[in-house]
mmCIF file of C-alpha atoms in Angstrom:
data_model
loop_
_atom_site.group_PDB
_atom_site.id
_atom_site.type_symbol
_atom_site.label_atom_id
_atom_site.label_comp_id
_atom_site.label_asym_id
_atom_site.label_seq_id
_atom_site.Cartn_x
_atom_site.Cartn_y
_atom_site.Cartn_z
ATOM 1 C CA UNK A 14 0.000 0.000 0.000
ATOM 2 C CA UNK A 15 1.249 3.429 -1.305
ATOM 3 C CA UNK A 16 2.748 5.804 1.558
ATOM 4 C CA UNK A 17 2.318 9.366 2.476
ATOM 5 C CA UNK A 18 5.609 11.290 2.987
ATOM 6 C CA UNK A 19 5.270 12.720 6.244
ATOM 7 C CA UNK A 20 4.456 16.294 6.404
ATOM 8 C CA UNK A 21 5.915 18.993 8.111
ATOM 9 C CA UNK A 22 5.715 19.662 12.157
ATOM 10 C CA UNK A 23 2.573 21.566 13.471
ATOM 11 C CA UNK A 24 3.510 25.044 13.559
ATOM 12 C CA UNK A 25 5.374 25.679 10.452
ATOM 13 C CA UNK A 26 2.704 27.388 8.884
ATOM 14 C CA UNK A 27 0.055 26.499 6.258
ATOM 15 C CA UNK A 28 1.180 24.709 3.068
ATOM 16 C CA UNK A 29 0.402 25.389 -0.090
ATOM 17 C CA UNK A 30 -2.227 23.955 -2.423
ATOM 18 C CA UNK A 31 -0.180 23.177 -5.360
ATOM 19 C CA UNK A 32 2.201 21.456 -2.732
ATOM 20 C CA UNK A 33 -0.311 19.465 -1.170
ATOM 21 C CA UNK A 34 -1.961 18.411 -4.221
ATOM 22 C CA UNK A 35 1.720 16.778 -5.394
ATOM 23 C CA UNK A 36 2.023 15.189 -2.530
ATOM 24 C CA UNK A 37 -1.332 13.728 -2.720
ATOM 25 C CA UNK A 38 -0.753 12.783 -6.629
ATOM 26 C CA UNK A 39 2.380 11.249 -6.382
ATOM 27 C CA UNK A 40 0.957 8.638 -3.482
ATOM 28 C CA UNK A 41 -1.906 8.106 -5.884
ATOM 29 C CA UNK A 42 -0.287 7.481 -8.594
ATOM 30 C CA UNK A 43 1.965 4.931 -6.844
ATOM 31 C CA UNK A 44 -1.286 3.183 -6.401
ATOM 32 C CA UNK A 45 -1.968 2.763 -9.632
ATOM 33 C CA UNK A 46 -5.088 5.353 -9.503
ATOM 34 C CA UNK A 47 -5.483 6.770 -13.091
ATOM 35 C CA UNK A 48 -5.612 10.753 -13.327
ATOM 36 C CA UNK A 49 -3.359 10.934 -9.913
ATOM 37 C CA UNK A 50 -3.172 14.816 -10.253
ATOM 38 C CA UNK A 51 -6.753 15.762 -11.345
ATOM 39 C CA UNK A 52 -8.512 13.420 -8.619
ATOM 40 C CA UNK A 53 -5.094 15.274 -5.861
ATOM 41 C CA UNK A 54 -6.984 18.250 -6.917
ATOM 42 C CA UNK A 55 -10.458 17.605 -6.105
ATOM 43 C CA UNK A 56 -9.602 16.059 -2.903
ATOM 44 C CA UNK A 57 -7.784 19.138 -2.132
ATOM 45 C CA UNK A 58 -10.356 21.294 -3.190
ATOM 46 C CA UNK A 59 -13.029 19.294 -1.074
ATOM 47 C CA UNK A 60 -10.795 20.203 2.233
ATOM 48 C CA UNK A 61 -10.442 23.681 1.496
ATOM 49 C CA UNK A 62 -14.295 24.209 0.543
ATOM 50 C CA UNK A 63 -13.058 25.728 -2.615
ATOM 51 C CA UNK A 64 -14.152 25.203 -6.658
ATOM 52 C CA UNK A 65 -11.463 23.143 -8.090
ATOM 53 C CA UNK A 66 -10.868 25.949 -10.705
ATOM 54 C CA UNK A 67 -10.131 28.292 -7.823
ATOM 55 C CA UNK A 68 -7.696 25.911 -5.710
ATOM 56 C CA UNK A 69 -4.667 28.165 -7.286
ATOM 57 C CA UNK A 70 -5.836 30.874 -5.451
ATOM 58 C CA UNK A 71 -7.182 29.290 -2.105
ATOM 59 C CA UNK A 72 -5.093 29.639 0.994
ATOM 60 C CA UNK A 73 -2.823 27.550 2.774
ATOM 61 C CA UNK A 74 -4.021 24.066 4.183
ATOM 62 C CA UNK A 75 -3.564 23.546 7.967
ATOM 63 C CA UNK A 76 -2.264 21.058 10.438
ATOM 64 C CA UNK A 77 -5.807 19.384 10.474
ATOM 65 C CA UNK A 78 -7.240 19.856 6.298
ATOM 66 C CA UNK A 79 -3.809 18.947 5.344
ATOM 67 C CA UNK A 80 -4.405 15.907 7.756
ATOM 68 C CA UNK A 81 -7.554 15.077 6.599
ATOM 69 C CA UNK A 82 -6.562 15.607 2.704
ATOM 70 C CA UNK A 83 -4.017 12.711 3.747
ATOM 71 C CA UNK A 84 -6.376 10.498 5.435
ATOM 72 C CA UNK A 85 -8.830 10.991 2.350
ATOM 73 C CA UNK A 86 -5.634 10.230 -0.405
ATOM 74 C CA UNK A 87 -5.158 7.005 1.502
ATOM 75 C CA UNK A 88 -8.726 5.894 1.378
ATOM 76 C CA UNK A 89 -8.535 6.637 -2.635
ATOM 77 C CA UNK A 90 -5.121 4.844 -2.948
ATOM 78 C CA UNK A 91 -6.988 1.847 -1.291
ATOM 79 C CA UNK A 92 -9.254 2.192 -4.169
ATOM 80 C CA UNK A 93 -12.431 3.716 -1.980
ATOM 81 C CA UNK A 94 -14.299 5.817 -5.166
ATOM 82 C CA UNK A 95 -13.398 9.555 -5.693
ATOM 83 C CA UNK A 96 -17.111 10.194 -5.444
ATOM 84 C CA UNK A 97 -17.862 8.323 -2.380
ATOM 85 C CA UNK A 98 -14.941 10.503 -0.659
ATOM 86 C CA UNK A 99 -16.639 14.099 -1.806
ATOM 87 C CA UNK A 100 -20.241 12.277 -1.414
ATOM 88 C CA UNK A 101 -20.755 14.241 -4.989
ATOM 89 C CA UNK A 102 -20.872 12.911 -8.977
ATOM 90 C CA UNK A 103 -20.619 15.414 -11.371
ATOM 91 C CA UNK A 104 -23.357 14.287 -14.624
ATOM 92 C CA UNK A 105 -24.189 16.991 -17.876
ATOM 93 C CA UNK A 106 -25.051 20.270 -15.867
ATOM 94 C CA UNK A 107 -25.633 18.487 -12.334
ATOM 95 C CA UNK A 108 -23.671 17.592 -9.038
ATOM 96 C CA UNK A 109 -25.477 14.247 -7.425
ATOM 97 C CA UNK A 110 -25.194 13.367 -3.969
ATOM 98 C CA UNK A 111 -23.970 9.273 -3.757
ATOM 99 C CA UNK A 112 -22.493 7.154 -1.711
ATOM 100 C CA UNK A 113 -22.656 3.001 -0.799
ATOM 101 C CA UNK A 114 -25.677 1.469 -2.000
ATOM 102 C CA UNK A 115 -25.778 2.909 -5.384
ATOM 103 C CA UNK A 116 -24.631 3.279 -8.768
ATOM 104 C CA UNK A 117 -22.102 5.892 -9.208
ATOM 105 C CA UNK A 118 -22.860 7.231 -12.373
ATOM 106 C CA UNK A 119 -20.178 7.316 -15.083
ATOM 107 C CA UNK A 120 -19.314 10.024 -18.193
ATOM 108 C CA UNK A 121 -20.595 7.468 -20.812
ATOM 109 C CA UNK A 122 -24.383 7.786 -19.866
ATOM 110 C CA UNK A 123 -24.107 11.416 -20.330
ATOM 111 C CA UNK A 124 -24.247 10.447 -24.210
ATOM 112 C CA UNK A 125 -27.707 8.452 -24.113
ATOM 113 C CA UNK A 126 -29.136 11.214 -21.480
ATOM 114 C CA UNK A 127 -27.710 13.954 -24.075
ATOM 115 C CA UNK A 128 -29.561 11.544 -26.780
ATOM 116 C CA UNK A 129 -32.464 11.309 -25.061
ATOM 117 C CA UNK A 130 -32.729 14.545 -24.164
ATOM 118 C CA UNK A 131 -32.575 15.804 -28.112
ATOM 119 C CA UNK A 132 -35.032 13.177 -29.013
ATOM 120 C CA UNK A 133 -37.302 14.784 -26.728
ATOM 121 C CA UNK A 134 -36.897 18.150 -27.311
ATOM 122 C CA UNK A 135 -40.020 19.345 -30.289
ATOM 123 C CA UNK A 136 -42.434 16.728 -28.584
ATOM 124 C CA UNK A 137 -45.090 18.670 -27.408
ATOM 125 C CA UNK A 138 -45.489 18.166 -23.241
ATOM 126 C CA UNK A 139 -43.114 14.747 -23.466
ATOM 127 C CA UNK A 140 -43.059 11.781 -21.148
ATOM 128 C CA UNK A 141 -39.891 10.686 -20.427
ATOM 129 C CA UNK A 142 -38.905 7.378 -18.339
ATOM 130 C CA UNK A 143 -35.983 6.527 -17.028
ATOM 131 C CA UNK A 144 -35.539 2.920 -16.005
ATOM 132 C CA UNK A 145 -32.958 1.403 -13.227
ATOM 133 C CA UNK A 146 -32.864 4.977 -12.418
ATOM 134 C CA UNK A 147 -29.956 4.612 -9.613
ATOM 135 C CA UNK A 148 -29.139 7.989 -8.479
ATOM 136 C CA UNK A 149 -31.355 9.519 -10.654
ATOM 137 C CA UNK A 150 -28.644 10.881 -13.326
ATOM 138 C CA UNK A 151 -30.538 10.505 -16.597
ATOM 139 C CA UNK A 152 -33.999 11.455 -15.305
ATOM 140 C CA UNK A 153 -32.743 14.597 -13.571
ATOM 141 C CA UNK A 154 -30.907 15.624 -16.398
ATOM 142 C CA UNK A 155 -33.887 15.421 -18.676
ATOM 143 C CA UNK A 156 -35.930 17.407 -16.226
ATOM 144 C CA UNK A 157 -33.241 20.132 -16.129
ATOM 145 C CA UNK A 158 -32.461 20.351 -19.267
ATOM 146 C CA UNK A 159 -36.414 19.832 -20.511
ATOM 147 C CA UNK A 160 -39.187 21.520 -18.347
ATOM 148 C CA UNK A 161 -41.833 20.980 -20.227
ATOM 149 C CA UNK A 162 -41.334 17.088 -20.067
ATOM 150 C CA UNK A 163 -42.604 14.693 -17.527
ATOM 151 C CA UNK A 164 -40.302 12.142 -16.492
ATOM 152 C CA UNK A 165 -40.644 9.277 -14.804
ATOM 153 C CA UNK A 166 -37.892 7.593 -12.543
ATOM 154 C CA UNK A 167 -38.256 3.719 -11.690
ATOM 155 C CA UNK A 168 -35.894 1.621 -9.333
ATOM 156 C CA UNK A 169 -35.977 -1.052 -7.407
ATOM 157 C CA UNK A 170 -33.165 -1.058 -5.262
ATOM 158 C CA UNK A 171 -34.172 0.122 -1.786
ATOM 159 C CA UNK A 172 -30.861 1.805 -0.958
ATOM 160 C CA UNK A 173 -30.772 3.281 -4.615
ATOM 161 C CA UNK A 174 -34.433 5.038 -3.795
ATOM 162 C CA UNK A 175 -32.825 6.615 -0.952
ATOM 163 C CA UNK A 176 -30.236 8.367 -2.923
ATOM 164 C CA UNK A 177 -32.780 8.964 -5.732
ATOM 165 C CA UNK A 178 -35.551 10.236 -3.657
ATOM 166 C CA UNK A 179 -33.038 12.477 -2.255
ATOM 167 C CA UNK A 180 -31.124 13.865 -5.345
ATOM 168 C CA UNK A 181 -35.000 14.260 -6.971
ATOM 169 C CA UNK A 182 -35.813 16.920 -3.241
ATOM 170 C CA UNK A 183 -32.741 18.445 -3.866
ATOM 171 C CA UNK A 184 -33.132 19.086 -7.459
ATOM 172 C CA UNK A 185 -36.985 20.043 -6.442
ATOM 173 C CA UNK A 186 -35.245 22.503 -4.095
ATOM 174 C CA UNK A 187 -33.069 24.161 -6.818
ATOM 175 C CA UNK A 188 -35.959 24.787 -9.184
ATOM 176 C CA UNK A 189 -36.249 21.687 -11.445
ATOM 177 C CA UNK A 190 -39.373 20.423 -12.068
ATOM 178 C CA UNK A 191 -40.204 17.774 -10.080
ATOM 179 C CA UNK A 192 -39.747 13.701 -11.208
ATOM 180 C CA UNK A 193 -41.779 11.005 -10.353
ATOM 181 C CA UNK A 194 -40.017 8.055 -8.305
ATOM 182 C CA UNK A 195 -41.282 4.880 -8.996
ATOM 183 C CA UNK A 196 -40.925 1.652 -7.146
ATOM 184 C CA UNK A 197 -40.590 -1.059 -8.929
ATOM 185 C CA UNK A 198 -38.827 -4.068 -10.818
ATOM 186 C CA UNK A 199 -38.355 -3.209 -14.506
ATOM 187 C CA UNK A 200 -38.549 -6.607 -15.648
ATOM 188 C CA UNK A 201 -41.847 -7.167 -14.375
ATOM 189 C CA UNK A 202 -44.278 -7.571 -17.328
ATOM 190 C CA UNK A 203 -47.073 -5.457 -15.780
ATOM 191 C CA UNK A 204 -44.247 -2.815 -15.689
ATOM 192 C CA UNK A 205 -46.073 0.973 -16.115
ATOM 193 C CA UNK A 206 -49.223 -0.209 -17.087
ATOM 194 C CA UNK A 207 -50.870 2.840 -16.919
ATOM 195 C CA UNK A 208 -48.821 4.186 -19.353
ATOM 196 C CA UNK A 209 -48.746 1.813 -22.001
ATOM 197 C CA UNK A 210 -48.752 3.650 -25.549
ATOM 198 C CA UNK A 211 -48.064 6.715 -24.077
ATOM 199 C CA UNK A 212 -44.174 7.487 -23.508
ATOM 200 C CA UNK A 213 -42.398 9.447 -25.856
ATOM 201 C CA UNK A 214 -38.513 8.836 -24.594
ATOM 202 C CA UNK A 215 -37.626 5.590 -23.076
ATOM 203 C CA UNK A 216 -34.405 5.348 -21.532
ATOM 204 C CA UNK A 217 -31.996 2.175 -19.060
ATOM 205 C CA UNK A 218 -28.916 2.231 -17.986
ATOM 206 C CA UNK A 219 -29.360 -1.501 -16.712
ATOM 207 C CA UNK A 220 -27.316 -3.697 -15.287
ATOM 208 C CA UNK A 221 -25.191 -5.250 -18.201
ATOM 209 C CA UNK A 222 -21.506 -6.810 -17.171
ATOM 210 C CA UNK A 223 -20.988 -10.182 -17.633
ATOM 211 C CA UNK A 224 -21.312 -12.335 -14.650
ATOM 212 C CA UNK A 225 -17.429 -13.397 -15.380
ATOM 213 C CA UNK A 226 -16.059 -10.087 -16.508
ATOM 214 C CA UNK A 227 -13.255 -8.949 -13.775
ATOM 215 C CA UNK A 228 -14.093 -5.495 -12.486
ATOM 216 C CA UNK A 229 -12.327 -2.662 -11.288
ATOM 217 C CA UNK A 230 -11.901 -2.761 -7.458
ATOM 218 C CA UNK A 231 -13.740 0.924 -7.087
ATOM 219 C CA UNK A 232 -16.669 -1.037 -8.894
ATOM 220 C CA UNK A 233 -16.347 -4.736 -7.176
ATOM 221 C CA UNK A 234 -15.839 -3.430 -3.577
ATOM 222 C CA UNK A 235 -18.223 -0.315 -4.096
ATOM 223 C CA UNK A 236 -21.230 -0.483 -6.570
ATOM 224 C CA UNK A 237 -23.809 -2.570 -6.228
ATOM 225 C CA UNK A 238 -23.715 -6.163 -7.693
ATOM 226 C CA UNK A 239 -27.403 -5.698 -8.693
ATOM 227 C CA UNK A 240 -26.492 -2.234 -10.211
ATOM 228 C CA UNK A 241 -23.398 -4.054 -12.293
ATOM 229 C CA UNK A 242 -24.022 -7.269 -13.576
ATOM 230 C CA UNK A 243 -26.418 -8.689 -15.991
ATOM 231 C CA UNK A 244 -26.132 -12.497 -15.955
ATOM 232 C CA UNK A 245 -24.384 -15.201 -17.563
ATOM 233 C CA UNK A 246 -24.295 -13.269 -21.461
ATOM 234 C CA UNK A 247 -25.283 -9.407 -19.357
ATOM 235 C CA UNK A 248 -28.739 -9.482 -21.127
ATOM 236 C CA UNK A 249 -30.868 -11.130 -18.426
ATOM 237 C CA UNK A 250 -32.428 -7.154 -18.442
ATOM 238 C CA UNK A 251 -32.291 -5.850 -21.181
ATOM 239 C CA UNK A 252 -34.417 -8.699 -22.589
ATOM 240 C CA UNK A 253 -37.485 -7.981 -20.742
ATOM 241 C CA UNK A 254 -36.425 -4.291 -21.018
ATOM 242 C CA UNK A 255 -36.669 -4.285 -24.673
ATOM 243 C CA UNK A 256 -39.924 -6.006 -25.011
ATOM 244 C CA UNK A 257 -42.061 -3.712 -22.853
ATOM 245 C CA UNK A 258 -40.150 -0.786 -24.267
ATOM 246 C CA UNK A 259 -41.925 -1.786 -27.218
ATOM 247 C CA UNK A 260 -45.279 -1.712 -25.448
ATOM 248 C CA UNK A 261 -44.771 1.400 -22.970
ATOM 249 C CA UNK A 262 -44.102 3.575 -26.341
ATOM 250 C CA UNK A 263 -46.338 5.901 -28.208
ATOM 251 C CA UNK A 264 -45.882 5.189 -31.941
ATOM 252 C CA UNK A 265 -43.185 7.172 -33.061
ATOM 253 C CA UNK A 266 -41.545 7.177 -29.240
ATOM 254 C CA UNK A 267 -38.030 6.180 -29.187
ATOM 255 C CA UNK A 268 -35.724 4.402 -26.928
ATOM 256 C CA UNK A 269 -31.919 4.426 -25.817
ATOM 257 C CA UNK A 270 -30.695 1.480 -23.792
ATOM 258 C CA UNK A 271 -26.782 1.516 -22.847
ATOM 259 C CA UNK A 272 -24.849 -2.319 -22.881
ATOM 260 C CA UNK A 273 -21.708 -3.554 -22.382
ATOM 261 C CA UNK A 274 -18.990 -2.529 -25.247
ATOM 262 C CA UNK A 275 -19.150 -6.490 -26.174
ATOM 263 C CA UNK A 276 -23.252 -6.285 -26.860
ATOM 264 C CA UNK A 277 -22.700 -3.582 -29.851
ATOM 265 C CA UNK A 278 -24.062 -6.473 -32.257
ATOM 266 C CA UNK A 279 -26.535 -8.330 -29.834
ATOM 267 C CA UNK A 280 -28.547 -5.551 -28.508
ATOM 268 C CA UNK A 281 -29.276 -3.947 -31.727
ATOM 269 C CA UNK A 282 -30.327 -7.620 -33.020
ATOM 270 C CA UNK A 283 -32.543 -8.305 -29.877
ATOM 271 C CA UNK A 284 -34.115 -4.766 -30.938
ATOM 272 C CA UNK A 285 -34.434 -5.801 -34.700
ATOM 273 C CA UNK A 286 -35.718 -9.363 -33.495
ATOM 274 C CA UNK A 287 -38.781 -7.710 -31.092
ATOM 275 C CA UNK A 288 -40.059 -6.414 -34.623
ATOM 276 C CA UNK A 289 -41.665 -3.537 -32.852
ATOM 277 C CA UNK A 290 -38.865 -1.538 -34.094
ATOM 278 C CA UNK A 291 -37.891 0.523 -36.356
ATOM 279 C CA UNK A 292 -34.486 2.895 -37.245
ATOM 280 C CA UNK A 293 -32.513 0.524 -34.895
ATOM 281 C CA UNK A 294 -28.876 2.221 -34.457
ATOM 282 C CA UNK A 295 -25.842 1.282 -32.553
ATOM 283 C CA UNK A 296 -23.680 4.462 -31.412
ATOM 284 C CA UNK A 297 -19.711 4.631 -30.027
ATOM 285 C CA UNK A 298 -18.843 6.196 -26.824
ATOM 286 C CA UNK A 299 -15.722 8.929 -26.980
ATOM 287 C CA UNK A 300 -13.384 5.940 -27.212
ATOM 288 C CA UNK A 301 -15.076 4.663 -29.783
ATOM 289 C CA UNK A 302 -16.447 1.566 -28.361
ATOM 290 C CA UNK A 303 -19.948 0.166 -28.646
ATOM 291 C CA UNK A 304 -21.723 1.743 -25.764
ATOM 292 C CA UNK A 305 -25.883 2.195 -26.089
ATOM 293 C CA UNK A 306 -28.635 1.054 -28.812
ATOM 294 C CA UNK A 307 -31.297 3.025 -29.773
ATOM 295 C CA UNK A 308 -34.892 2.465 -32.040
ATOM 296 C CA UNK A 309 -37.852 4.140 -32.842
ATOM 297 C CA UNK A 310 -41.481 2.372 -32.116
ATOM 298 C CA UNK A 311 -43.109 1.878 -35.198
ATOM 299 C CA UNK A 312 -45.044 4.651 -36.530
ATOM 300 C CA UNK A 313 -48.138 1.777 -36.878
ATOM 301 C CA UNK A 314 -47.694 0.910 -33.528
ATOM 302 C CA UNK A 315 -48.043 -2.988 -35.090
ATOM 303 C CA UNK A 316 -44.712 -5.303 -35.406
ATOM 304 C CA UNK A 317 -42.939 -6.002 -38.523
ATOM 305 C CA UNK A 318 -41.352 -9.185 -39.714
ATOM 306 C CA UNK A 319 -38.110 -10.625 -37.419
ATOM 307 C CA UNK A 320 -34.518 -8.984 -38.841
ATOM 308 C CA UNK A 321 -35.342 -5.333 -39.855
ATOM 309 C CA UNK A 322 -31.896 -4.032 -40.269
ATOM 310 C CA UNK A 323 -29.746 -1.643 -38.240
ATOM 311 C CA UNK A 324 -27.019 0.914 -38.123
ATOM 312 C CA UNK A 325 -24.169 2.049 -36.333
ATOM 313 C CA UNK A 326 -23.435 5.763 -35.329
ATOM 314 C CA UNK A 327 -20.353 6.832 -34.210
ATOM 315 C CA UNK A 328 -22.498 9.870 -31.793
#
């Protein structure tokens, strides 16, 4: 386990930022955490109480920040997630409380909540759903970003509903319209019956790793198992996902499900399979791997023929 190089006495005065934040990098890049000097910098900027674009000019850290910026740099060197140490995720325009119990939500879900978000933008008073909501990221985003929509949160999770309810008051607080927090089991097949036919934007970030996949320790020792992984082949939701996306839209709604970067051909076949489906699409992440699946309900509402055809997009 990676050291901290002992500071100086009590009494010698307050030490710099940019000093404390190399110390802090260089132990956490000796345990192997990636971006060592930009996560030294938002630890720092957590003790001080300080945006991390104004760190440069904060003052000094004393004997007891500089001792807690230490303690916190050895919980991250033991691989304890950046986020759970600030108890904030930044995602699009928002800052989410988290912590253990759910989901930390990552910068590649930003692209199908951007998507989404587009797709509902021109639909006249929208309804938006956001399935295995977590902490609420996409759905909170939407209802920034849109007003006008409603959007509807479901999770099952108990300890995820916590952190949801509580991101969805504190967005309430700020201004946002207000999201509806559903309990409930997205697989279930009665799932949202009272609004079957009637959603315009159907999002999931679901569960979708492998059962066998070897995952980073922030994820294994820190997100939920439920939140990760997605059986045997990482489809065991998505399958039920993508048939009662197919009933829960309007005609004309769309949907945006995000997989695992080894699903970019088999969730935009299990979408051309349903038949329900039309303008199925497979779109790239920023490093260019397979990352979510989108469709469009048919404009007949009906189902075509299995093995309607599909695209990728590289947005």
């Amino acid at each position: 386990m990676s050291t901290l190089p002992q500071h100086p006495p009590e009494g010698t005065g307050p030490i710099r930022p940019s000093a404390a934040v190399a110390r802090a990098a260089r132990a956490l890049a000796a345990a192997g955490v990636g971006s060592a000097r930009a996560e030294a910098e938002v630890l720092a900027a957590y003790v001080l109480g300080v945006p991390r674009g104004r760190l440069a000019l904060a003052a000094g850290l004393g004997d007891d920040q500089l001792a807690r910026l230490d303690e916190l740099t050895r919980r991250r060197a033991a691989r304890e997630p950046l986020q759970h140490l600030t108890g904030r995720a930044g995602f699009r325009h928002l800052e989410l409380s988290v912590g253990p119990g759910v989901f930390v939500p990552r910068p590649e879900t930003e692209l199908l909540a951007g998507w989404g978000v587009e797709q509902a933008q021109g639909r006249p008073d929208p309804v938006v759903v956001d399935l295995c909501s977590g902490s609420g990221a996409i759905a909170l985003a939407v209802a920034q970003e849109l007003p006008a929509a409603r959007v509807i949160a479901v999770e099952r999770s108990p300890a995820a509903l916590t952190w949801l309810r509580r991101n969805a008051a504190e967005r309430a607080a700020a201004g946002d319209r207000p999201i509806e927090v559903i309990e409930a089991d997205v697989t279930a097949p009665d799932l949202l019956a009272e609004l079957v036919g009637r959603v315009d934007v159907l999002l999931c970030n679901p569960p979708y790793v492998p059962d066998d996949v070897v995952v980073p320790p922030e994820v294994a020792a820190h997100d939920p198992a439920e939140a990760v992984f997605g059986g045997a082949d990482g489809l065991v939701v998505i399958r039920p996902v993508v048939a009662r996306a197919a009933v829960l839209l309007r005609p004309g709604g769309v949907f945006g499900v995000e997989h695992d970067d080894t699903h970019g051909t088999a969730v935009p076949g299990l979408l051309a399979e349903e038949g329900g489906f039309t303008a199925v699409a497979e779109h790239l992440d920023l490093t260019g791997r397979p990352r979510y699946a989108t469709a469009s309900r048919r404009a007949d509402g009906q189902h075509a023929p299995i093995g309607a055809a599909w695209q990728t997009d590289s947005s």
